[in-house]
CSV table of C-alpha atoms in Angstrom, one decimal:
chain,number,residue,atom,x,y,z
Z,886,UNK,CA,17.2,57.9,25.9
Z,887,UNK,CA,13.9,57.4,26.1
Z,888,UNK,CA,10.7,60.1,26.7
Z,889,UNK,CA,10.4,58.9,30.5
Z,890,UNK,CA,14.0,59.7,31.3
Z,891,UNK,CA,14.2,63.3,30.2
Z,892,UNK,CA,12.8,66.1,32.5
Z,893,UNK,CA,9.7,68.5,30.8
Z,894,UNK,CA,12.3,70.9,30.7
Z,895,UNK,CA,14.7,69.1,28.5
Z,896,UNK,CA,12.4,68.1,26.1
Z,897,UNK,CA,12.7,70.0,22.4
Z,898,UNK,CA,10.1,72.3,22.8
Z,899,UNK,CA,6.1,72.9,21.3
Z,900,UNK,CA,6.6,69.2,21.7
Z,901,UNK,CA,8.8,68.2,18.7
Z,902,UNK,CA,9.0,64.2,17.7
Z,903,UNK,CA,12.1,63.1,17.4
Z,904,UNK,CA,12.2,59.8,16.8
Z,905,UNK,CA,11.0,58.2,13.6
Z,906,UNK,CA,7.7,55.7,13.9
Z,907,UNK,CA,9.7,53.0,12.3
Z,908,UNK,CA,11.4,52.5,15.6
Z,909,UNK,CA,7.9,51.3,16.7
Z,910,UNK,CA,6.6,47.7,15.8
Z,911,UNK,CA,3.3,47.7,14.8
Z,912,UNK,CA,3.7,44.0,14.0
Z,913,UNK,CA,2.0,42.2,16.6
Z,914,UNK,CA,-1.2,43.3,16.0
Z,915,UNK,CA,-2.0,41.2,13.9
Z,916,UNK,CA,-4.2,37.7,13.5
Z,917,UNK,CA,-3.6,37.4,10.2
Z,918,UNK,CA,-0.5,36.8,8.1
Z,919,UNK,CA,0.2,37.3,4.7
Z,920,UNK,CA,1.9,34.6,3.0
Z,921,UNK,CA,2.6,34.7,-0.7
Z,922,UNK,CA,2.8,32.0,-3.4
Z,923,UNK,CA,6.0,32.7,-5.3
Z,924,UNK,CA,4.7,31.2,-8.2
Z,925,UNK,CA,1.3,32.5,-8.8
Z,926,UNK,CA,2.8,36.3,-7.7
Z,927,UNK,CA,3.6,38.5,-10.9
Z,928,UNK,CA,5.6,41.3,-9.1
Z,929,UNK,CA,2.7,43.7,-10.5
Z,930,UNK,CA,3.7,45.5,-7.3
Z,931,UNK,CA,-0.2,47.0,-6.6
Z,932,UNK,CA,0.1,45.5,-3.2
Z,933,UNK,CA,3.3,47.8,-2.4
Z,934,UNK,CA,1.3,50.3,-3.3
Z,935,UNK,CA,-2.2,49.4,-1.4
Z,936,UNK,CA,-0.4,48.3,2.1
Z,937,UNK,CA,-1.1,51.2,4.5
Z,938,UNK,CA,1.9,50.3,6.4
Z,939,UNK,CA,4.2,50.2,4.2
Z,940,UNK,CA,4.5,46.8,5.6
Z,941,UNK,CA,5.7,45.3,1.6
Z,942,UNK,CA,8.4,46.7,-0.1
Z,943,UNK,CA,10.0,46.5,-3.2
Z,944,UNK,CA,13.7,45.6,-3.2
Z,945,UNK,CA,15.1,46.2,-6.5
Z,946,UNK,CA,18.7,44.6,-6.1
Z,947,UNK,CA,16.2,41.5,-5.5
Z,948,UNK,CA,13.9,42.2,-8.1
Z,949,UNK,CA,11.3,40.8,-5.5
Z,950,UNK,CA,8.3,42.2,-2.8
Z,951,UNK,CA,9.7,41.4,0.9
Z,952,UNK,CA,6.9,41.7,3.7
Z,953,UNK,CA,8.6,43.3,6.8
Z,954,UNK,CA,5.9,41.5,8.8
Z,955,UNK,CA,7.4,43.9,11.8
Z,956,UNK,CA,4.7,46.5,10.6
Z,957,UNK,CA,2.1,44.4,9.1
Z,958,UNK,CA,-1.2,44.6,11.0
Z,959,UNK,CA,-2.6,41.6,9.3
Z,960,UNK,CA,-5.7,44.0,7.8
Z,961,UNK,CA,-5.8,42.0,4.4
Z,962,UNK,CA,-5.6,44.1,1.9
Z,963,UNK,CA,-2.6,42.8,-0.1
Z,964,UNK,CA,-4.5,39.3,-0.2
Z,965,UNK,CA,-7.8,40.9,-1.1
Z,966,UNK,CA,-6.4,43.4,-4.3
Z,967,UNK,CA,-4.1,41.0,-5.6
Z,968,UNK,CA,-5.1,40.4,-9.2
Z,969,UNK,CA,-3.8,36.4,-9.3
Z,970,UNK,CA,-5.1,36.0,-6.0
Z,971,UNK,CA,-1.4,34.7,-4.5
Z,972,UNK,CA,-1.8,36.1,-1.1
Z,973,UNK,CA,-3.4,34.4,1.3
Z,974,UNK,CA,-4.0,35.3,5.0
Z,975,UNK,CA,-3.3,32.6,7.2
Z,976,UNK,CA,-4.0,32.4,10.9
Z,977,UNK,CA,-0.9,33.0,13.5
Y,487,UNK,CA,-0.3,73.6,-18.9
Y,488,UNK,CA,0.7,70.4,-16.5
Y,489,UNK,CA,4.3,68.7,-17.0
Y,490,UNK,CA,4.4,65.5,-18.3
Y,491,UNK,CA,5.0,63.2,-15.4
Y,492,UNK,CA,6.3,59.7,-16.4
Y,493,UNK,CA,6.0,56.7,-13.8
Y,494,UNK,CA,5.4,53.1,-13.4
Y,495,UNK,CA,4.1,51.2,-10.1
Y,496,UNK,CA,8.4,50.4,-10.2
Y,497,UNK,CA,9.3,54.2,-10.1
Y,498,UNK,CA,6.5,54.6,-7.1
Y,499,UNK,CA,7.7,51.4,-5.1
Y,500,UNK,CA,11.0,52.2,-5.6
Y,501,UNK,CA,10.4,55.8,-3.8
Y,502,UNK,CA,11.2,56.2,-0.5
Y,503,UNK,CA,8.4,56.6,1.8
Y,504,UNK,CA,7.5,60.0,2.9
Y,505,UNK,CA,5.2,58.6,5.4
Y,506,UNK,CA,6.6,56.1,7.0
Y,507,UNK,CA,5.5,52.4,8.7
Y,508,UNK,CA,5.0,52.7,12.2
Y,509,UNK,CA,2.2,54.5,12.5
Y,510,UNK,CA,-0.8,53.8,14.6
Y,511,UNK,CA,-3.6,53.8,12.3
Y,512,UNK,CA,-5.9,50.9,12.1
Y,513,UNK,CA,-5.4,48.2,10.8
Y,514,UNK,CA,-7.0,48.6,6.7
Y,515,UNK,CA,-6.9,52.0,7.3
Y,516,UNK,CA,-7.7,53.8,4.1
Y,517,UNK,CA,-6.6,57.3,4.9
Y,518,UNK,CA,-3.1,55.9,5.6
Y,519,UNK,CA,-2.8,54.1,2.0
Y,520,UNK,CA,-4.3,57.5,0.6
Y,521,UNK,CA,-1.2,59.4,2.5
Y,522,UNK,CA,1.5,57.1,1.5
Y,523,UNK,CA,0.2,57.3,-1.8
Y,524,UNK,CA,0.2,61.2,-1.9
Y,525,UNK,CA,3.8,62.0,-0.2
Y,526,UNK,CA,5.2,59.6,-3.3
Y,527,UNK,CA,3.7,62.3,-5.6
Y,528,UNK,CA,5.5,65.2,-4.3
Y,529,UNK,CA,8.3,67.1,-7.1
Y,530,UNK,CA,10.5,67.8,-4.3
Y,531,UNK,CA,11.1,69.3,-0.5
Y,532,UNK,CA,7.5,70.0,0.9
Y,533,UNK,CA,6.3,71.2,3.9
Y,534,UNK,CA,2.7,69.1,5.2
Y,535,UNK,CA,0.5,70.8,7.7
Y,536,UNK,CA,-2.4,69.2,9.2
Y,537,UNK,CA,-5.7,69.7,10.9
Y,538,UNK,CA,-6.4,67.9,14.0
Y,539,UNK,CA,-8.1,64.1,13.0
Y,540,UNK,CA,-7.6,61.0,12.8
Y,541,UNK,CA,-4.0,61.0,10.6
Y,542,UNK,CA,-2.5,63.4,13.0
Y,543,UNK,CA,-3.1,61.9,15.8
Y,544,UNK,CA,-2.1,58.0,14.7
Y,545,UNK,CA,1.5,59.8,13.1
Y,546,UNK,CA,2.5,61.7,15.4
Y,547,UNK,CA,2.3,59.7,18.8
Y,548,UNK,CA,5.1,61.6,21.5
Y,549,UNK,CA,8.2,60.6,20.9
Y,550,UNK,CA,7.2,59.0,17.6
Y,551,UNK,CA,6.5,60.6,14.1
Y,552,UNK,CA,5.7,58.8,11.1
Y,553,UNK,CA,6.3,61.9,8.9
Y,554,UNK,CA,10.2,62.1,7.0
Y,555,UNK,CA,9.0,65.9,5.7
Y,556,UNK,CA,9.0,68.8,8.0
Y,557,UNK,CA,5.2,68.8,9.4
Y,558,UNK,CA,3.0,70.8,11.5
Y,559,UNK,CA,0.1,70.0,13.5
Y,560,UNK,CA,-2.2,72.4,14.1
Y,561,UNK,CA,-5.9,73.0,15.3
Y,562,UNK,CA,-9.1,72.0,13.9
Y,563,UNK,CA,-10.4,74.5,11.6
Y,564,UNK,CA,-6.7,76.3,10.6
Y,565,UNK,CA,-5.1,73.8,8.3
Y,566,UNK,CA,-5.3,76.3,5.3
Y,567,UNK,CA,-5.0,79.3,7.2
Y,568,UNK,CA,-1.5,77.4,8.3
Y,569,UNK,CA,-0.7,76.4,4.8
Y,570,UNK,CA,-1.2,80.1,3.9
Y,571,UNK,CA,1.5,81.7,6.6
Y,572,UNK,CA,4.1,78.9,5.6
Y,573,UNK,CA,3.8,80.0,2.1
Y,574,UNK,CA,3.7,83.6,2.7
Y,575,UNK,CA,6.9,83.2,5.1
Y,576,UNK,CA,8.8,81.2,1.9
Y,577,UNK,CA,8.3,84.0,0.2
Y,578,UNK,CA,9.6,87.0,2.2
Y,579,UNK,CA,12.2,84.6,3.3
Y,580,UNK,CA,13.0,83.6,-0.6
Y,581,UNK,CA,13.6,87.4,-1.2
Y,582,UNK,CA,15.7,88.3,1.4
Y,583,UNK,CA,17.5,85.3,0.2
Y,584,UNK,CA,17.7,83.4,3.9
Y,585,UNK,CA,16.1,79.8,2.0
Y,586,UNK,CA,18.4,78.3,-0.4
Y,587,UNK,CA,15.9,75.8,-2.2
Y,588,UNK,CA,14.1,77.1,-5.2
Y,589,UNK,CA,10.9,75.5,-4.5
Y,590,UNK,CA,9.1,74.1,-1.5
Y,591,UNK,CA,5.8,73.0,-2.4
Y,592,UNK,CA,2.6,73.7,0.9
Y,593,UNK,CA,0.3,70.6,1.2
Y,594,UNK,CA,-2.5,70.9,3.8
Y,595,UNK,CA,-4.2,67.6,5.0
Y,596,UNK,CA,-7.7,67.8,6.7
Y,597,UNK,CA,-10.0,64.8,7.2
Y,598,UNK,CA,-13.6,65.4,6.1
Y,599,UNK,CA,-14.5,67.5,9.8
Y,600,UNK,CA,-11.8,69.9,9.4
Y,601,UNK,CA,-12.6,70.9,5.9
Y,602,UNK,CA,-16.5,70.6,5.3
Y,603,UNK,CA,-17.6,71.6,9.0
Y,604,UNK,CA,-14.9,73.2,11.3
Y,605,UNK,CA,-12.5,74.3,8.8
Y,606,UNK,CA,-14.4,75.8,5.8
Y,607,UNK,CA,-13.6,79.3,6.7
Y,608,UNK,CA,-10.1,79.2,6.9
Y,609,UNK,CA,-10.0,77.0,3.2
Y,610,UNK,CA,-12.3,80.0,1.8
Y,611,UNK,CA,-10.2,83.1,2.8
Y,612,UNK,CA,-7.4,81.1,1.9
Y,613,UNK,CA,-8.7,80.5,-1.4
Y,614,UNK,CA,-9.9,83.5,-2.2
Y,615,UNK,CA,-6.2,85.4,-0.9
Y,616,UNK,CA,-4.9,82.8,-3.7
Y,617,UNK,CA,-2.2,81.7,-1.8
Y,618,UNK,CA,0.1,78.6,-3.6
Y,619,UNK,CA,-0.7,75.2,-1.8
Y,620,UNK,CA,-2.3,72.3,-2.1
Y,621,UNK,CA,-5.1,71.0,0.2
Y,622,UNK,CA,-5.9,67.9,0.7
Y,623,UNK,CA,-9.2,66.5,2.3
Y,624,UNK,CA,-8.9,62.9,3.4
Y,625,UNK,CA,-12.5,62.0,3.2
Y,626,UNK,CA,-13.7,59.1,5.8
Y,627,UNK,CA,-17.1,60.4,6.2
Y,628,UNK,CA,-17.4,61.3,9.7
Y,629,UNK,CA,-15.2,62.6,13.0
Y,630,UNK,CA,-13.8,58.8,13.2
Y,631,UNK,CA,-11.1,59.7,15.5
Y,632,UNK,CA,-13.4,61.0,18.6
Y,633,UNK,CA,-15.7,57.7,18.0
Y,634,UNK,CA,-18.0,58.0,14.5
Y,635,UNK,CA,-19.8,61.2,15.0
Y,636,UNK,CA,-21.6,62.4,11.8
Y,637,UNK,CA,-19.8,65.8,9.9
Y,638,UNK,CA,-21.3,67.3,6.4
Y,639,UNK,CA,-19.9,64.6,4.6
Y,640,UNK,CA,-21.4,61.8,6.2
Y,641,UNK,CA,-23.6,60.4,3.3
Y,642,UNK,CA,-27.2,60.3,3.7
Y,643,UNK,CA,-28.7,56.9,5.3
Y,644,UNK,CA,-25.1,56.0,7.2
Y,645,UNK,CA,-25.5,55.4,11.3
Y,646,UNK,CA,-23.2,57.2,13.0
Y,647,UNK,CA,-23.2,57.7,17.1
Y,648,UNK,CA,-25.1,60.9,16.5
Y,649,UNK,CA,-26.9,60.2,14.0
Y,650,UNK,CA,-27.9,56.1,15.2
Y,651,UNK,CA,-30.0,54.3,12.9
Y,652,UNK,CA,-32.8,52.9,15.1
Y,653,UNK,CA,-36.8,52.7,15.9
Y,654,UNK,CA,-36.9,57.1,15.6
Y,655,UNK,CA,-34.5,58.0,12.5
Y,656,UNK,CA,-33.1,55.5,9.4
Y,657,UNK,CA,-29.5,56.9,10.1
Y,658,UNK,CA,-28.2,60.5,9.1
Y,659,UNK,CA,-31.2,62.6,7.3
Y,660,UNK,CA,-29.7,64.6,5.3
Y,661,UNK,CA,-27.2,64.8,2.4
Y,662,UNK,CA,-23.7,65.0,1.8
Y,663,UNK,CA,-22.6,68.9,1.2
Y,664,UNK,CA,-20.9,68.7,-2.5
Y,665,UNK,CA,-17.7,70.5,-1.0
Y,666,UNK,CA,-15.4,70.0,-4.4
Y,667,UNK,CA,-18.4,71.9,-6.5
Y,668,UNK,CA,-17.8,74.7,-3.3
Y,669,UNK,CA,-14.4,74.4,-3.9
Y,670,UNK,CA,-14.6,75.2,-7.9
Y,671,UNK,CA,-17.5,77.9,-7.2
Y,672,UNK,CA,-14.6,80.0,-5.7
Y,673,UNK,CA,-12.9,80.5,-9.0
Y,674,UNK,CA,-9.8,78.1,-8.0
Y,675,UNK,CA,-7.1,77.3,-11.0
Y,676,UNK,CA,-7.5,73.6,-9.9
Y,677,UNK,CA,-10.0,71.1,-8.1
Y,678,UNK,CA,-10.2,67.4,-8.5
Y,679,UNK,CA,-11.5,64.3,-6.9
Y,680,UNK,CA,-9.6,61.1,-6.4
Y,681,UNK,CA,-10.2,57.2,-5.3
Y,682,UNK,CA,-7.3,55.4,-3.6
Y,683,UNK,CA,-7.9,52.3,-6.2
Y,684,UNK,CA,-7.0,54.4,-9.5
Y,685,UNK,CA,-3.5,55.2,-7.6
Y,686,UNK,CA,-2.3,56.8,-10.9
Y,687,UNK,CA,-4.7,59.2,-11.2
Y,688,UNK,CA,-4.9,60.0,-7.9
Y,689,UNK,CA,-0.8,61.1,-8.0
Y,690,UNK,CA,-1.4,62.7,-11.3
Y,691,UNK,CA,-3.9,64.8,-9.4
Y,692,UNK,CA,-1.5,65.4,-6.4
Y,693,UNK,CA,1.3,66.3,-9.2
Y,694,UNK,CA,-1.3,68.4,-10.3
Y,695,UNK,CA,-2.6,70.2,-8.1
Y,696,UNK,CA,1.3,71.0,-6.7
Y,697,UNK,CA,2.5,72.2,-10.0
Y,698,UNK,CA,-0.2,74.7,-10.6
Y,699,UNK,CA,0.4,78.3,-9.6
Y,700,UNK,CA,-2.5,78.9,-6.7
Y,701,UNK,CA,-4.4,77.5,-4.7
Y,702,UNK,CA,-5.6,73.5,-5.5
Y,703,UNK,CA,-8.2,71.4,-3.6
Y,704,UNK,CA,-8.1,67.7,-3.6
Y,705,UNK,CA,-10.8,65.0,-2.4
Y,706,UNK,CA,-9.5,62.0,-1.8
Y,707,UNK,CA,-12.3,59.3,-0.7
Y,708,UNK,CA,-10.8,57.4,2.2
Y,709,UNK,CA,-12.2,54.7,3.8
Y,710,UNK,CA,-12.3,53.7,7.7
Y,711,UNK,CA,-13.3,50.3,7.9
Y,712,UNK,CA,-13.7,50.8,11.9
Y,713,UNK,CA,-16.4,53.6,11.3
Y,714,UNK,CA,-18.2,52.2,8.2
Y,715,UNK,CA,-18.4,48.8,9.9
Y,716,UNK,CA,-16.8,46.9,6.8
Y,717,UNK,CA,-14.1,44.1,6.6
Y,718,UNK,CA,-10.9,45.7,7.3
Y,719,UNK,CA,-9.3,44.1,3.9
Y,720,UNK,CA,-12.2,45.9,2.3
Y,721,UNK,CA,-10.7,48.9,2.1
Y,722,UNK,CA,-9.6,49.9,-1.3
Y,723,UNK,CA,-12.3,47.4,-3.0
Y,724,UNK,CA,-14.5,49.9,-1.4
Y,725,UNK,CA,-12.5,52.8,-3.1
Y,726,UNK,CA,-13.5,51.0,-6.5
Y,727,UNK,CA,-17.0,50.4,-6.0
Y,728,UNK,CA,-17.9,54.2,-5.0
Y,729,UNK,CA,-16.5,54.7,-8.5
Y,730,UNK,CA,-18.3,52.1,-10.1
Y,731,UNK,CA,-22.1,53.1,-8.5
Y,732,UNK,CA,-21.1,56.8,-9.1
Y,733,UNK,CA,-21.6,57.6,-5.6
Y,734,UNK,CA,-18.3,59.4,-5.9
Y,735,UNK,CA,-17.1,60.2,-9.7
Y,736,UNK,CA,-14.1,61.2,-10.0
Y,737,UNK,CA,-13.7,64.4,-12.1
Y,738,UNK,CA,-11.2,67.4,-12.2
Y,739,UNK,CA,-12.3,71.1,-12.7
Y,740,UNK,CA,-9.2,73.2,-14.4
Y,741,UNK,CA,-10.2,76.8,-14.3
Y,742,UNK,CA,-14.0,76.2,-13.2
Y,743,UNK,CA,-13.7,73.9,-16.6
Y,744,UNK,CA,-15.4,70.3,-15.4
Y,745,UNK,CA,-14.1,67.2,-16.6
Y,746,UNK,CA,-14.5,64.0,-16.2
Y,747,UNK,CA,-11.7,61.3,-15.1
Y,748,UNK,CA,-10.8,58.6,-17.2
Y,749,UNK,CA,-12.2,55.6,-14.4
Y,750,UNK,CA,-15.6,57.7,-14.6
Y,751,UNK,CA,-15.8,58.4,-18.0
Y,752,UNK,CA,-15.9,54.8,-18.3
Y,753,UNK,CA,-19.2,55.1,-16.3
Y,754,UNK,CA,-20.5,57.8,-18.8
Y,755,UNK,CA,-19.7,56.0,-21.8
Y,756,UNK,CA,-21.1,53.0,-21.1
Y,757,UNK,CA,-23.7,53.1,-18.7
Y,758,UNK,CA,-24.4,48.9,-18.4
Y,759,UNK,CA,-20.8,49.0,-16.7
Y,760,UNK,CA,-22.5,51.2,-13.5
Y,761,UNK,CA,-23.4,49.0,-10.7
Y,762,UNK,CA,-26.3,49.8,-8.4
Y,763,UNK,CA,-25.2,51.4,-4.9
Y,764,UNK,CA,-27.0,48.8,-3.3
Y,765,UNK,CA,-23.2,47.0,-4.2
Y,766,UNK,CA,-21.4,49.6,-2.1
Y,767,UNK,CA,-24.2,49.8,0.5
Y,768,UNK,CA,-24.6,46.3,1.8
Y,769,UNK,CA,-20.8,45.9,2.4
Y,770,UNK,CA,-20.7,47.9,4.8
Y,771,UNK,CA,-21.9,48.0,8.5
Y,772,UNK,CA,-23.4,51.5,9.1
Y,773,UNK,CA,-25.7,51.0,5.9
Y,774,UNK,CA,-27.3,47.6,7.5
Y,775,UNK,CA,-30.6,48.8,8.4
Y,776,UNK,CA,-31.4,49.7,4.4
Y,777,UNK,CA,-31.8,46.5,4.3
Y,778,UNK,CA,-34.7,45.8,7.0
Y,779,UNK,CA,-38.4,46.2,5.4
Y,780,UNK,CA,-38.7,49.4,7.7
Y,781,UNK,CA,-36.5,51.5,5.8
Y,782,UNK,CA,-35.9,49.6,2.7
Y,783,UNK,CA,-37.5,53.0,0.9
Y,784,UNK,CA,-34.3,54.9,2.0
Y,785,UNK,CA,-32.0,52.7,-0.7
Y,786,UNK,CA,-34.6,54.0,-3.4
Y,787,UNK,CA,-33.7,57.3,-2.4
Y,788,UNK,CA,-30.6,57.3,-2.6
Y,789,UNK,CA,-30.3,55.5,-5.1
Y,790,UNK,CA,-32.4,57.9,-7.3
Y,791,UNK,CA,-30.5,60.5,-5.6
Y,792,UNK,CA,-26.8,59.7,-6.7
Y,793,UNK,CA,-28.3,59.1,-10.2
Y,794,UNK,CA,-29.7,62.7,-9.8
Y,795,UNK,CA,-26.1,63.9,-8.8
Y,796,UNK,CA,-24.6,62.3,-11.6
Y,797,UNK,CA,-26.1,63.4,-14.6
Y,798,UNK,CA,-25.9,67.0,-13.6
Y,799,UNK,CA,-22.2,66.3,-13.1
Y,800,UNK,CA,-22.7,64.8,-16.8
Y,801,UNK,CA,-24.3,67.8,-18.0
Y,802,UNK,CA,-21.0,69.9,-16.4
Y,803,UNK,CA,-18.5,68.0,-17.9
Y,804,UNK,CA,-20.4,68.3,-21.4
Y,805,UNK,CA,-21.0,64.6,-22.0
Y,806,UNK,CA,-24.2,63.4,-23.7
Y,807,UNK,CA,-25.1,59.7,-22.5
Y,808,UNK,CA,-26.0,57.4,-25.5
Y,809,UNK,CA,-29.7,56.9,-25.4
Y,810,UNK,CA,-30.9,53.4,-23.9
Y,811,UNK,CA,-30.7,50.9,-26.0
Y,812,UNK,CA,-30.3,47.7,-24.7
């Protein structure tokens, strides 16, 4: 159900969120997209931790950093921190 | 006095996110990095209340919330006045046993408006009532959400919309209001500093300043690449070089006690390894017109002037600079 189709006076009061932001893609903001060189990329993880989306995460059944380019705003700052330089923005 | 806290950039990856993607913060936003880096830092369930600004207003868009912890907004200038009813209410509500969790930690958030300008008074009586939280001041350096209006921690020289660099006035004239030495000049059991790019001691900070039995004040430098007119990617390499020219030296004060940080102290110990803040300056947008002849005597000034601020935060933390050499 979505905000429009509820009445003011069904909706949880002192206007509580109820749905979690990851239900909205941020993803198409963006002019830029990461793409990383497998080689060059150390798994030092200081992206991960840099992104202010959230938008690269570490899956450890993988052992590997996946981009979840649905959130990624293309700002740049995985390609500009990373120490070996394997990111690179590339225009969409 | 502090637990040992044990963790690799694995561990912190690995944790789930506390604030999650989704959000509607710019894109390079620094607060948001600063935020996600924080709620990875917490010990266990913890309850975040924050001050009107930017953060709030990007996470909590109806019927969206970014935040997976139970949060409160409130107004502008009661973030720790907020903090300080939650934490009373755990209390009474701990001994008439209604809570079953042992501990729930208090953290406030604030940008740099709602704790040096609008929300000063509340943090104070807060403080001084000594009630257990942690509160956090995201500082971008000006009101950025309402459109890049000047507050007491704008830094001197930086045009904002009220304080526009032009023919009449080189940008804001006056100084940025040392609101962490305000912060320890209450008598508070913890106070610290902290730069987004030295992630690990900005969560030992966070750890810290939950763990410690009172109140704790943390100043976390954030930058807003939309309101400092810098390249969004920018962001944390910014973080670093605020560090580097010492325009914002990280430090922690346990007990009124100063002491330095180790990314500072590196600054301290060897002074060849500080850079000049005309490095941090010309990167950035709102500091362009230092670099016109009309007011290229502002960049002396403050460069003189963060030099000033430095050694007497030197002379705090005890350290003795090896004489110049080289």
């Amino acid at each position: 159900m979505t905000a429009q189709e509820k009445s003011w006076k069904e909706i949880a009061p002192a206007g509580v969120c109820w749905k979690p932001s990851t239900k909205f893609l941020t993803g198409d903001w963006k002019t830029y997209t990461p793409l990383r060189d497998l080689e060059k990329c150390t798994r030092c993880l200081l992206c991960v931790l840099f992104c202010p989306d959230g938008a690269i995460r570490w899956n450890a059944q993988k052992g590997d950093i996946e981009f979840d380019l649905n959130f990624c705003k293309g700002c740049g700052i995985c390609a500009n921190e990373c120490p070996t330089k394997a990111i690179e923005m590339k225009l969409e | 006095m502090f637990s040992e806290w044990k963790f690799t950039a694995k561990d912190i990856a690995e944790k789930p996110d506390l604030f999650l993607s989704g959000h509607r913060a710019c894109a390079g936003c620094g607060p948001a990095t600063v935020l996600r880096l924080i709620m990875k830092a917490v010990r266990g369930p913890t309850i975040v209340t924050n001050a009107t600004g930017c953060m709030e207003v990007v996470a909590s868009i109806y019927p969206y919330t970014s935040w997976a912890t139970p949060w409160l907004h409130t107004a502008f200038e009661t973030a720790a006045a907020n903090a300080a009813g939650i934490e009373t209410a755990l209390k009474i509500m701990k001994k008439k046993s209604k809570i079953k969790q042992e501990q729930i930690d208090v953290i406030a958030l604030a940008g740099d408006g709602g704790t040096y300008d609008i929300g000063i008074q509340a943090l104070s009586g807060a403080v001084e009532r000594g009630h257990d939280f942690l509160f956090v001041l995201y500082d971008n350096e000006a009101y950025m959400n309402t459109g890049i209006q000047r507050s007491g921690g704008t830094p001197l020289g930086a045009s904002t919309t009220t304080s526009p660099a032009g023919t009449a006035i080189p940008g804001k004239l006056e100084h940025k209001k040392p609101i962490a030495d305000i912060m320890v000049a209450h008598g508070m059991p913890y106070v610290a500093t902290a730069s987004p790019y030295y992630w690990r001691d900005l969560l030992v900070k966070v750890r810290r300043g939950i763990e410690v039995n009172g109140p704790a004040f943390l100043h976390v430098f954030a930058p807003c690449p939309r309101g400092w007119r810098s390249d969004p990617a920018k962001s944390i390499e910014l973080s670093r070089l605020a560090v580097e020219t010492c325009i914002f030296p990280l430090w922690e004060a346990v007990n009124s006690e100063y002491q330095l940080s180790a990314p500072s102290k590196v600054m301290a110990l060897s002074p060849q390894k500080k850079k000049l803040v005309k490095e941090y300056l010309q990167v950035q947008g709102r500091f362009r017109h230092l670099f016109t002849p009309k007011y290229e005597k502002m960049l002396g000034d403050i460069q003189r002037i963060t030099d000033e601020r430095w050694q007497r935060l030197l002379k705090k933390c005890g350290i003795t600079q090896p004489a110049k050499t080289a």
